[in-house]
Amino acid sequence: MHATSDAVAPPPSAASGAGDRRSEVLLGIRLSGPAGLGLFPLGVAFGMLVVQAGLPGWAAPLLSVVVFAGSVELLLVGLIAAATPLAAVAVTVLLVNFRHVFYAFGFPLHVVRSRAARIYSMGALIDEAYAIAAAHPRGWTAPRLLAMQVSLHLYWVLGGVAGVGVAGLLPAPVEGLEFALTALFTVLALDAARTRRHLPLVLAAAAAVGVALLVAPGGLLVTSFLVFVGVLVVAHAAAARGARLPLPEPDPATDPAPVLGAAGPVESRSQDADRGRRTG
Amino acid sequence: MTAPVDPGHVVAAAVVAGAVTFTLRAAPFALLRPLRESALAARLAVWMPAGVLAILAIVMLLEAAALSPGASVDGPRVACALVATALTVLVHVLGSRRTLLSIGAGTLAYVLLVNLVL
């Protein structure tokens, strides 16, 4: 446990006044908002797909509560409708969701103390939750993190239920709404790459997708992540031998536990507030 | 696809998929604990977010543009996605990084382009 040495997270006993907790929860909900703009419509599309595939309506909230993984759930609809054996379901989910093993690097789970809450936080670590944590590297507290994740979960579940509800009313969902997720990740990538030193990372990421398109177009996301992480490991080996790379360095002032992000010169308003508390 | 679906299979599939997903998400935290002090973990934590988010954005862009494997390249749709992405970036950089505004503008542009132009 390194949370005690983490200046970002105050010990729960020190600053868990009801007012503090309330404002942290509200901030977590606010941070989840933009992702909800993408998750809710996608959930509606998922719910409609469930009904169109001939699955019972309750399958949408069941899958969304228990699995909580958008792309896998969309796949599962087809698999279940085709009565796919459970072993094949397990392998498919393993391949599609394999990218999640990379998210443990840097996700601020260490601010969460309660065992049950930690289990929930790990289980609800979807792309969007990682993305929001990555785009706002500082100042996470347990109430803020959990409120953000529970909000994302709610947008997704309620979207699915709404989709089941409207499935019989609309001929087809509004085409193109799914672009909200593309726009979300674009914006979050812009926020994460705040300094010129982040540019090589973005270029390496783009190159990794290019390689993945050539090598394994069927597993685009996982292959891209593997290639990108491979490049980073090589870069680490070079840095460990004293090579001076044009990349952001870990901030020695922060916790040795991977608290996300190097502080760039430009940060959003909420992070400035966090920095004030950090130094104060 | 209106053949009756076995409710037991739905529940079993949900449980299996949920268990696999949870294991993938939780196991690395346990495996990571001894790695926490390592310089590699520290560097990855700083280097990964920008790249991982860029990969997610690019792959989502390819998917939105239906450029996924197997699908034939749909030129006009790719153009729509690129225009909407460029608009998202512009609004975000020029509009003092208000996330909701940028996403709303990009999504609205894509919906209008796909429905009215294509």
CSV table of C-alpha atoms in Angstrom, one decimal:
chain,number,residue,atom,x,y,z
A,1,MET,CA,0.0,0.0,0.0
A,2,HIS,CA,1.5,3.3,-1.1
A,3,ALA,CA,-1.5,5.4,-0.6
A,4,THR,CA,-0.2,6.8,2.7
A,5,SER,CA,2.7,8.5,0.9
A,6,ASP,CA,0.4,9.9,-1.8
A,7,ALA,CA,0.0,13.6,-1.2
A,8,VAL,CA,-2.9,13.6,-3.6
A,9,ALA,CA,-5.2,11.5,-1.5
A,10,PRO,CA,-5.9,12.7,2.0
A,11,PRO,CA,-6.3,10.0,4.6
A,12,PRO,CA,-10.0,9.3,4.9
A,13,SER,CA,-10.0,10.2,8.6
A,14,ALA,CA,-8.5,13.6,8.0
A,15,ALA,CA,-10.8,15.0,5.4
A,16,SER,CA,-14.0,12.9,5.1
A,17,GLY,CA,-16.3,15.6,6.4
A,18,ALA,CA,-19.8,15.2,4.9
A,19,GLY,CA,-19.4,18.4,2.9
A,20,ASP,CA,-16.1,17.3,1.4
A,21,ARG,CA,-17.5,13.9,0.5
A,22,ARG,CA,-20.5,15.6,-1.1
A,23,SER,CA,-18.4,17.9,-3.2
A,24,GLU,CA,-16.1,15.0,-4.2
A,25,VAL,CA,-19.2,12.9,-5.3
A,26,LEU,CA,-20.5,15.9,-7.3
A,27,LEU,CA,-17.2,16.4,-9.0
A,28,GLY,CA,-17.0,12.7,-9.9
A,29,ILE,CA,-20.5,12.9,-11.4
A,30,ARG,CA,-19.5,16.0,-13.3
A,31,LEU,CA,-16.4,14.4,-14.7
A,32,SER,CA,-18.5,11.4,-15.9
A,33,GLY,CA,-20.9,13.7,-17.9
A,34,PRO,CA,-19.1,13.9,-21.2
A,35,ALA,CA,-18.6,10.1,-21.3
A,36,GLY,CA,-22.3,9.7,-20.6
A,37,LEU,CA,-23.0,11.6,-23.8
A,38,GLY,CA,-21.4,8.7,-25.6
A,39,LEU,CA,-22.4,5.9,-23.3
A,40,PHE,CA,-26.1,6.6,-23.1
A,41,PRO,CA,-26.9,6.6,-26.9
A,42,LEU,CA,-24.7,3.5,-27.3
A,43,GLY,CA,-26.6,1.9,-24.5
A,44,VAL,CA,-29.9,2.7,-26.3
A,45,ALA,CA,-28.4,1.1,-29.5
A,46,PHE,CA,-27.5,-2.0,-27.4
A,47,GLY,CA,-31.0,-2.3,-25.9
A,48,MET,CA,-32.6,-2.1,-29.3
A,49,LEU,CA,-30.2,-4.7,-30.6
A,50,VAL,CA,-31.2,-7.0,-27.7
A,51,VAL,CA,-34.8,-6.8,-28.7
A,52,GLN,CA,-34.2,-7.1,-32.4
A,53,ALA,CA,-32.1,-10.3,-31.8
A,54,GLY,CA,-35.0,-11.9,-30.1
A,55,LEU,CA,-33.5,-11.8,-26.6
A,56,PRO,CA,-35.8,-11.1,-23.6
A,57,GLY,CA,-35.8,-7.4,-22.6
A,58,TRP,CA,-34.3,-8.1,-19.1
A,59,ALA,CA,-31.1,-9.4,-20.8
A,60,ALA,CA,-30.1,-5.8,-21.5
A,61,PRO,CA,-29.9,-4.6,-17.9
A,62,LEU,CA,-28.6,-8.1,-16.8
A,63,LEU,CA,-25.6,-7.9,-19.1
A,64,SER,CA,-25.0,-4.2,-18.5
A,65,VAL,CA,-24.9,-4.7,-14.7
A,66,VAL,CA,-23.0,-8.0,-14.6
A,67,VAL,CA,-20.6,-7.6,-17.6
A,68,PHE,CA,-20.4,-3.8,-18.1
A,69,ALA,CA,-18.3,-3.8,-21.2
A,70,GLY,CA,-19.8,-2.1,-24.2
A,71,SER,CA,-18.1,-3.8,-27.1
A,72,VAL,CA,-18.3,-7.3,-25.5
A,73,GLU,CA,-22.0,-6.8,-24.7
A,74,LEU,CA,-22.8,-5.9,-28.3
A,75,LEU,CA,-21.0,-9.1,-29.4
A,76,LEU,CA,-22.7,-11.2,-26.7
A,77,VAL,CA,-26.2,-10.4,-28.1
A,78,GLY,CA,-25.3,-12.2,-31.3
A,79,LEU,CA,-23.5,-15.0,-29.5
A,80,ILE,CA,-26.5,-15.6,-27.2
A,81,ALA,CA,-29.0,-15.4,-29.9
A,82,ALA,CA,-27.0,-18.1,-31.8
A,83,ALA,CA,-26.9,-20.3,-28.6
A,84,THR,CA,-23.1,-20.2,-28.6
A,85,PRO,CA,-21.5,-22.6,-26.1
A,86,LEU,CA,-20.2,-21.0,-22.9
A,87,ALA,CA,-16.6,-21.9,-23.6
A,88,ALA,CA,-16.7,-20.0,-26.9
A,89,VAL,CA,-18.3,-17.1,-25.1
A,90,ALA,CA,-15.5,-17.1,-22.5
A,91,VAL,CA,-12.8,-17.2,-25.2
A,92,THR,CA,-14.4,-14.4,-27.2
A,93,VAL,CA,-14.7,-12.2,-24.1
A,94,LEU,CA,-11.1,-12.9,-23.2
A,95,LEU,CA,-9.8,-11.8,-26.5
A,96,VAL,CA,-12.0,-8.7,-26.9
A,97,ASN,CA,-11.5,-7.5,-23.3
A,98,PHE,CA,-7.8,-8.4,-23.1
A,99,ARG,CA,-6.9,-4.7,-23.4
A,100,HIS,CA,-8.1,-4.1,-19.9
A,101,VAL,CA,-5.0,-5.7,-18.4
A,102,PHE,CA,-3.2,-2.5,-19.5
A,103,TYR,CA,-5.5,-0.3,-17.5
A,104,ALA,CA,-4.1,-1.3,-14.1
A,105,PHE,CA,-1.0,0.9,-14.9
A,106,GLY,CA,-1.9,4.2,-13.6
A,107,PHE,CA,-5.6,3.8,-12.6
A,108,PRO,CA,-5.8,5.5,-9.2
A,109,LEU,CA,-7.3,2.5,-7.4
A,110,HIS,CA,-5.0,3.1,-4.4
A,111,VAL,CA,-7.2,5.9,-3.2
A,112,VAL,CA,-10.0,3.4,-2.5
A,113,ARG,CA,-9.7,1.8,0.9
A,114,SER,CA,-12.9,-0.3,1.4
A,115,ARG,CA,-12.5,-3.8,0.1
A,116,ALA,CA,-16.0,-3.9,-1.4
A,117,ALA,CA,-15.4,-0.6,-3.1
A,118,ARG,CA,-12.1,-1.7,-4.5
A,119,ILE,CA,-13.7,-4.8,-6.0
A,120,TYR,CA,-16.4,-2.6,-7.6
A,121,SER,CA,-13.9,-0.1,-8.8
A,122,MET,CA,-11.8,-2.8,-10.5
A,123,GLY,CA,-14.9,-4.5,-12.0
A,124,ALA,CA,-16.2,-1.2,-13.4
A,125,LEU,CA,-12.9,-0.2,-15.0
A,126,ILE,CA,-14.2,0.4,-18.5
A,127,ASP,CA,-12.4,2.2,-21.3
A,128,GLU,CA,-14.2,5.5,-20.4
A,129,ALA,CA,-13.3,5.2,-16.7
A,130,TYR,CA,-9.7,4.7,-17.5
A,131,ALA,CA,-9.8,7.5,-20.0
A,132,ILE,CA,-11.3,10.0,-17.5
A,133,ALA,CA,-8.7,9.1,-14.9
A,134,ALA,CA,-6.0,9.4,-17.5
A,135,ALA,CA,-7.2,12.8,-18.6
A,136,HIS,CA,-7.4,14.1,-15.1
A,137,PRO,CA,-4.2,12.7,-13.6
A,138,ARG,CA,-4.4,14.4,-10.1
A,139,GLY,CA,-6.5,14.7,-7.1
A,140,TRP,CA,-8.6,11.5,-7.2
A,141,THR,CA,-10.3,10.5,-3.9
A,142,ALA,CA,-12.4,7.4,-3.3
A,143,PRO,CA,-15.8,9.2,-3.4
A,144,ARG,CA,-14.9,11.0,-6.6
A,145,LEU,CA,-13.6,7.9,-8.3
A,146,LEU,CA,-16.5,5.7,-7.3
A,147,ALA,CA,-19.1,8.4,-8.1
A,148,MET,CA,-17.6,8.7,-11.6
A,149,GLN,CA,-17.7,4.9,-12.1
A,150,VAL,CA,-21.2,4.4,-10.7
A,151,SER,CA,-22.4,7.3,-12.9
A,152,LEU,CA,-20.9,5.6,-16.0
A,153,HIS,CA,-22.5,2.4,-15.0
A,154,LEU,CA,-25.9,4.0,-14.6
A,155,TYR,CA,-25.7,5.8,-18.0
A,156,TRP,CA,-25.0,2.5,-19.6
A,157,VAL,CA,-27.7,0.5,-17.8
A,158,LEU,CA,-30.3,3.1,-18.2
A,159,GLY,CA,-29.4,3.6,-21.9
A,160,GLY,CA,-29.9,-0.2,-22.4
A,161,VAL,CA,-33.3,-0.1,-20.6
A,162,ALA,CA,-34.4,2.9,-22.7
A,163,GLY,CA,-33.3,1.1,-25.8
A,164,VAL,CA,-35.4,-1.9,-25.0
A,165,GLY,CA,-38.3,0.5,-24.3
A,166,VAL,CA,-38.1,2.3,-27.6
A,167,ALA,CA,-37.2,-0.7,-29.7
A,168,GLY,CA,-40.8,-1.2,-30.8
A,169,LEU,CA,-41.4,2.5,-31.4
A,170,LEU,CA,-38.6,3.6,-33.7
A,171,PRO,CA,-37.8,2.1,-37.1
A,172,ALA,CA,-34.0,2.6,-36.5
A,173,PRO,CA,-31.8,4.5,-34.2
A,174,VAL,CA,-30.5,7.9,-35.3
A,175,GLU,CA,-27.5,7.0,-37.4
A,176,GLY,CA,-24.2,8.5,-36.4
A,177,LEU,CA,-24.8,9.0,-32.7
A,178,GLU,CA,-22.1,6.5,-31.9
A,179,PHE,CA,-19.6,9.0,-33.1
A,180,ALA,CA,-19.9,10.6,-29.6
A,181,LEU,CA,-17.5,7.9,-28.4
A,182,THR,CA,-14.9,8.7,-31.1
A,183,ALA,CA,-15.2,12.4,-30.3
A,184,LEU,CA,-14.8,11.6,-26.6
A,185,PHE,CA,-11.6,9.7,-27.0
A,186,THR,CA,-10.3,12.3,-29.4
A,187,VAL,CA,-10.9,15.0,-26.8
A,188,LEU,CA,-9.4,13.0,-23.9
A,189,ALA,CA,-6.3,12.1,-26.0
A,190,LEU,CA,-5.9,15.9,-26.7
A,191,ASP,CA,-6.1,16.6,-22.9
A,192,ALA,CA,-3.7,13.8,-22.0
A,193,ALA,CA,-1.1,14.9,-24.6
A,194,ARG,CA,-0.6,18.4,-23.2
A,195,THR,CA,3.0,19.0,-23.9
A,196,ARG,CA,5.3,18.7,-26.9
A,197,ARG,CA,7.0,15.8,-25.2
A,198,HIS,CA,3.8,13.8,-25.5
A,199,LEU,CA,3.9,14.1,-29.3
A,200,PRO,CA,6.2,11.1,-29.8
A,201,LEU,CA,3.8,9.0,-27.7
A,202,VAL,CA,0.8,9.9,-29.9
A,203,LEU,CA,2.9,9.3,-33.1
A,204,ALA,CA,4.0,5.9,-31.7
A,205,ALA,CA,0.3,5.1,-30.9
A,206,ALA,CA,-0.7,6.0,-34.5
A,207,ALA,CA,2.1,3.8,-35.9
A,208,ALA,CA,1.0,1.0,-33.6
A,209,VAL,CA,-2.5,1.1,-35.1
A,210,GLY,CA,-1.0,1.1,-38.6
A,211,VAL,CA,1.1,-2.0,-37.7
A,212,ALA,CA,-2.0,-3.7,-36.2
A,213,LEU,CA,-4.0,-2.9,-39.4
A,214,LEU,CA,-1.4,-4.8,-41.4
A,215,VAL,CA,-0.7,-7.6,-39.0
A,216,ALA,CA,-4.0,-8.4,-37.2
A,217,PRO,CA,-6.9,-6.4,-38.5
A,218,GLY,CA,-9.2,-8.8,-36.6
A,219,GLY,CA,-7.9,-7.8,-33.2
A,220,LEU,CA,-7.2,-4.2,-33.9
A,221,LEU,CA,-7.4,-2.8,-30.4
A,222,VAL,CA,-5.5,-5.5,-28.5
A,223,THR,CA,-2.7,-5.7,-31.2
A,224,SER,CA,-2.3,-1.9,-31.2
A,225,PHE,CA,-2.0,-1.9,-27.4
A,226,LEU,CA,0.6,-4.7,-27.5
A,227,VAL,CA,2.7,-3.0,-30.2
A,228,PHE,CA,2.5,0.3,-28.4
A,229,VAL,CA,3.5,-1.2,-25.0
A,230,GLY,CA,6.3,-3.1,-26.7
A,231,VAL,CA,7.7,0.2,-28.1
A,232,LEU,CA,7.4,1.8,-24.6
A,233,VAL,CA,9.3,-1.2,-23.0
A,234,VAL,CA,12.1,-0.7,-25.6
A,235,ALA,CA,12.1,3.1,-24.8
A,236,HIS,CA,12.3,2.3,-21.1
A,237,ALA,CA,15.3,0.0,-21.7
A,238,ALA,CA,17.0,2.9,-23.6
A,239,ALA,CA,16.1,5.4,-20.8
A,240,ALA,CA,17.4,3.0,-18.2
A,241,ARG,CA,20.8,3.0,-20.0
A,242,GLY,CA,20.9,6.7,-19.8
A,243,ALA,CA,19.5,7.7,-23.2
A,244,ARG,CA,17.9,11.1,-23.1
A,245,LEU,CA,14.5,10.6,-24.8
A,246,PRO,CA,12.1,13.4,-25.8
A,247,LEU,CA,9.5,12.0,-23.5
A,248,PRO,CA,7.8,13.1,-20.3
A,249,GLU,CA,9.7,11.7,-17.2
A,250,PRO,CA,8.0,10.4,-14.1
A,251,ASP,CA,7.7,13.1,-11.5
A,252,PRO,CA,10.0,12.1,-8.7
A,253,ALA,CA,8.0,14.2,-6.3
A,254,THR,CA,5.0,12.0,-6.7
A,255,ASP,CA,4.2,8.6,-5.2
A,256,PRO,CA,6.3,5.8,-6.6
A,257,ALA,CA,3.0,4.0,-7.1
A,258,PRO,CA,1.9,5.0,-10.6
A,259,VAL,CA,-0.1,8.1,-10.1
A,260,LEU,CA,-1.0,9.1,-13.6
A,261,GLY,CA,0.5,11.7,-15.7
A,262,ALA,CA,3.4,14.1,-15.7
A,263,ALA,CA,2.2,17.6,-14.9
A,264,GLY,CA,2.2,19.6,-18.1
A,265,PRO,CA,2.2,23.4,-18.2
A,266,VAL,CA,-1.4,23.5,-19.3
A,267,GLU,CA,-3.9,21.9,-17.1
A,268,SER,CA,-7.6,22.2,-16.8
A,269,ARG,CA,-9.3,24.2,-14.2
A,270,SER,CA,-10.2,21.3,-11.9
A,271,GLN,CA,-6.6,20.1,-12.0
A,272,ASP,CA,-5.4,23.5,-11.0
A,273,ALA,CA,-7.6,23.3,-8.0
A,274,ASP,CA,-6.1,19.9,-7.2
A,275,ARG,CA,-2.6,21.3,-7.5
A,276,GLY,CA,-3.5,24.0,-5.0
A,277,ARG,CA,-4.5,21.4,-2.5
A,278,ARG,CA,-1.5,19.3,-3.3
A,279,THR,CA,1.0,22.0,-2.4
A,280,GLY,CA,-1.2,23.4,0.4
B,1,MET,CA,-33.5,-14.5,-35.4
B,2,THR,CA,-36.7,-15.0,-33.5
B,3,ALA,CA,-36.1,-18.5,-32.3
B,4,PRO,CA,-36.9,-18.8,-28.6
B,5,VAL,CA,-33.9,-18.1,-26.4
B,6,ASP,CA,-33.2,-20.2,-23.3
B,7,PRO,CA,-33.3,-17.8,-20.3
B,8,GLY,CA,-30.9,-20.1,-18.5
B,9,HIS,CA,-28.3,-19.7,-21.3
B,10,VAL,CA,-28.7,-15.9,-21.2
B,11,VAL,CA,-28.0,-15.9,-17.4
B,12,ALA,CA,-25.1,-18.4,-17.8
B,13,ALA,CA,-23.5,-16.4,-20.6
B,14,ALA,CA,-23.8,-13.2,-18.6
B,15,VAL,CA,-22.1,-14.8,-15.6
B,16,VAL,CA,-19.3,-16.3,-17.7
B,17,ALA,CA,-18.7,-13.1,-19.6
B,18,GLY,CA,-18.8,-11.1,-16.3
B,19,ALA,CA,-16.4,-13.4,-14.6
B,20,VAL,CA,-13.8,-13.3,-17.5
B,21,THR,CA,-14.1,-9.5,-17.7
B,22,PHE,CA,-13.7,-9.0,-14.0
B,23,THR,CA,-10.7,-11.3,-13.9
B,24,LEU,CA,-9.0,-9.4,-16.7
B,25,ARG,CA,-9.6,-6.1,-15.0
B,26,ALA,CA,-8.7,-7.1,-11.4
B,27,ALA,CA,-5.8,-9.6,-11.8
B,28,PRO,CA,-3.3,-7.0,-13.1
B,29,PHE,CA,-3.7,-5.0,-9.9
B,30,ALA,CA,-2.6,-8.0,-7.8
B,31,LEU,CA,0.2,-8.8,-10.2
B,32,LEU,CA,1.2,-5.2,-10.3
B,33,ARG,CA,1.8,-4.8,-6.6
B,34,PRO,CA,5.4,-6.1,-6.6
B,35,LEU,CA,6.0,-3.9,-9.7
B,36,ARG,CA,4.9,-0.7,-8.0
B,37,GLU,CA,8.4,0.4,-7.1
B,38,SER,CA,9.9,-0.4,-10.5
B,39,ALA,CA,11.1,2.3,-12.9
B,40,LEU,CA,9.3,0.5,-15.7
B,41,ALA,CA,5.9,0.8,-14.0
B,42,ALA,CA,6.5,4.4,-13.2
B,43,ARG,CA,7.4,5.2,-16.8
B,44,LEU,CA,4.6,3.2,-18.3
B,45,ALA,CA,2.1,5.0,-16.0
B,46,VAL,CA,3.3,8.4,-17.4
B,47,TRP,CA,3.7,7.3,-21.0
B,48,MET,CA,0.7,5.1,-21.5
B,49,PRO,CA,-2.3,7.4,-21.2
B,50,ALA,CA,-1.7,9.8,-24.1
B,51,GLY,CA,-0.9,6.8,-26.4
B,52,VAL,CA,-3.7,4.5,-25.2
B,53,LEU,CA,-6.2,7.3,-25.6
B,54,ALA,CA,-4.9,8.1,-29.0
B,55,ILE,CA,-5.2,4.4,-30.0
B,56,LEU,CA,-8.8,4.3,-28.7
B,57,ALA,CA,-9.6,7.5,-30.6
B,58,ILE,CA,-8.1,6.2,-33.9
B,59,VAL,CA,-9.6,2.7,-33.6
B,60,MET,CA,-13.0,4.2,-32.8
B,61,LEU,CA,-12.6,6.5,-35.8
B,62,LEU,CA,-11.9,3.6,-38.0
B,63,GLU,CA,-15.0,1.8,-36.6
B,64,ALA,CA,-17.2,4.8,-36.9
B,65,ALA,CA,-16.0,5.1,-40.5
B,66,ALA,CA,-16.9,1.4,-41.0
B,67,LEU,CA,-13.3,0.7,-42.0
B,68,SER,CA,-13.3,-2.4,-39.8
B,69,PRO,CA,-11.9,-5.6,-41.2
B,70,GLY,CA,-14.0,-7.3,-43.7
B,71,ALA,CA,-16.0,-4.2,-44.5
B,72,SER,CA,-15.2,-2.6,-47.8
B,73,VAL,CA,-13.8,0.9,-47.5
B,74,ASP,CA,-16.6,3.4,-47.5
B,75,GLY,CA,-14.9,6.6,-48.8
B,76,PRO,CA,-17.6,9.2,-48.2
B,77,ARG,CA,-18.2,7.8,-44.7
B,78,VAL,CA,-14.4,8.0,-43.9
B,79,ALA,CA,-14.5,11.6,-45.2
B,80,CYS,CA,-17.4,12.4,-42.9
B,81,ALA,CA,-15.6,10.9,-39.9
B,82,LEU,CA,-12.4,12.8,-40.7
B,83,VAL,CA,-14.2,16.1,-41.1
B,84,ALA,CA,-16.1,15.5,-37.8
B,85,THR,CA,-12.9,14.6,-36.0
B,86,ALA,CA,-11.1,17.7,-37.3
B,87,LEU,CA,-14.0,19.8,-36.2
B,88,THR,CA,-13.9,18.2,-32.7
B,89,VAL,CA,-10.2,19.0,-32.4
B,90,LEU,CA,-10.6,22.5,-33.6
B,91,VAL,CA,-13.5,23.3,-31.3
B,92,HIS,CA,-11.6,21.7,-28.4
B,93,VAL,CA,-8.4,23.7,-29.0
B,94,LEU,CA,-10.1,27.0,-29.9
B,95,GLY,CA,-13.0,26.7,-27.5
B,96,SER,CA,-10.8,26.6,-24.4
B,97,ARG,CA,-11.1,22.8,-23.9
B,98,ARG,CA,-14.8,22.5,-22.9
B,99,THR,CA,-15.2,18.7,-23.3
B,100,LEU,CA,-19.0,18.6,-23.7
B,101,LEU,CA,-19.0,21.4,-26.3
B,102,SER,CA,-16.3,19.7,-28.4
B,103,ILE,CA,-18.0,16.3,-28.3
B,104,GLY,CA,-21.4,17.8,-29.0
B,105,ALA,CA,-20.1,19.8,-32.0
B,106,GLY,CA,-18.3,16.8,-33.5
B,107,THR,CA,-21.2,14.4,-33.0
B,108,LEU,CA,-23.7,16.8,-34.4
B,109,ALA,CA,-21.5,17.4,-37.4
B,110,TYR,CA,-21.1,13.6,-38.0
B,111,VAL,CA,-24.9,12.9,-37.6
B,112,LEU,CA,-25.8,15.8,-40.0
B,113,LEU,CA,-23.1,14.7,-42.5
B,114,VAL,CA,-24.1,11.0,-42.4
B,115,ASN,CA,-27.8,11.6,-42.7
B,116,LEU,CA,-27.9,14.6,-45.0
B,117,VAL,CA,-24.9,14.3,-47.3
B,118,LEU,CA,-24.3,10.6,-47.8
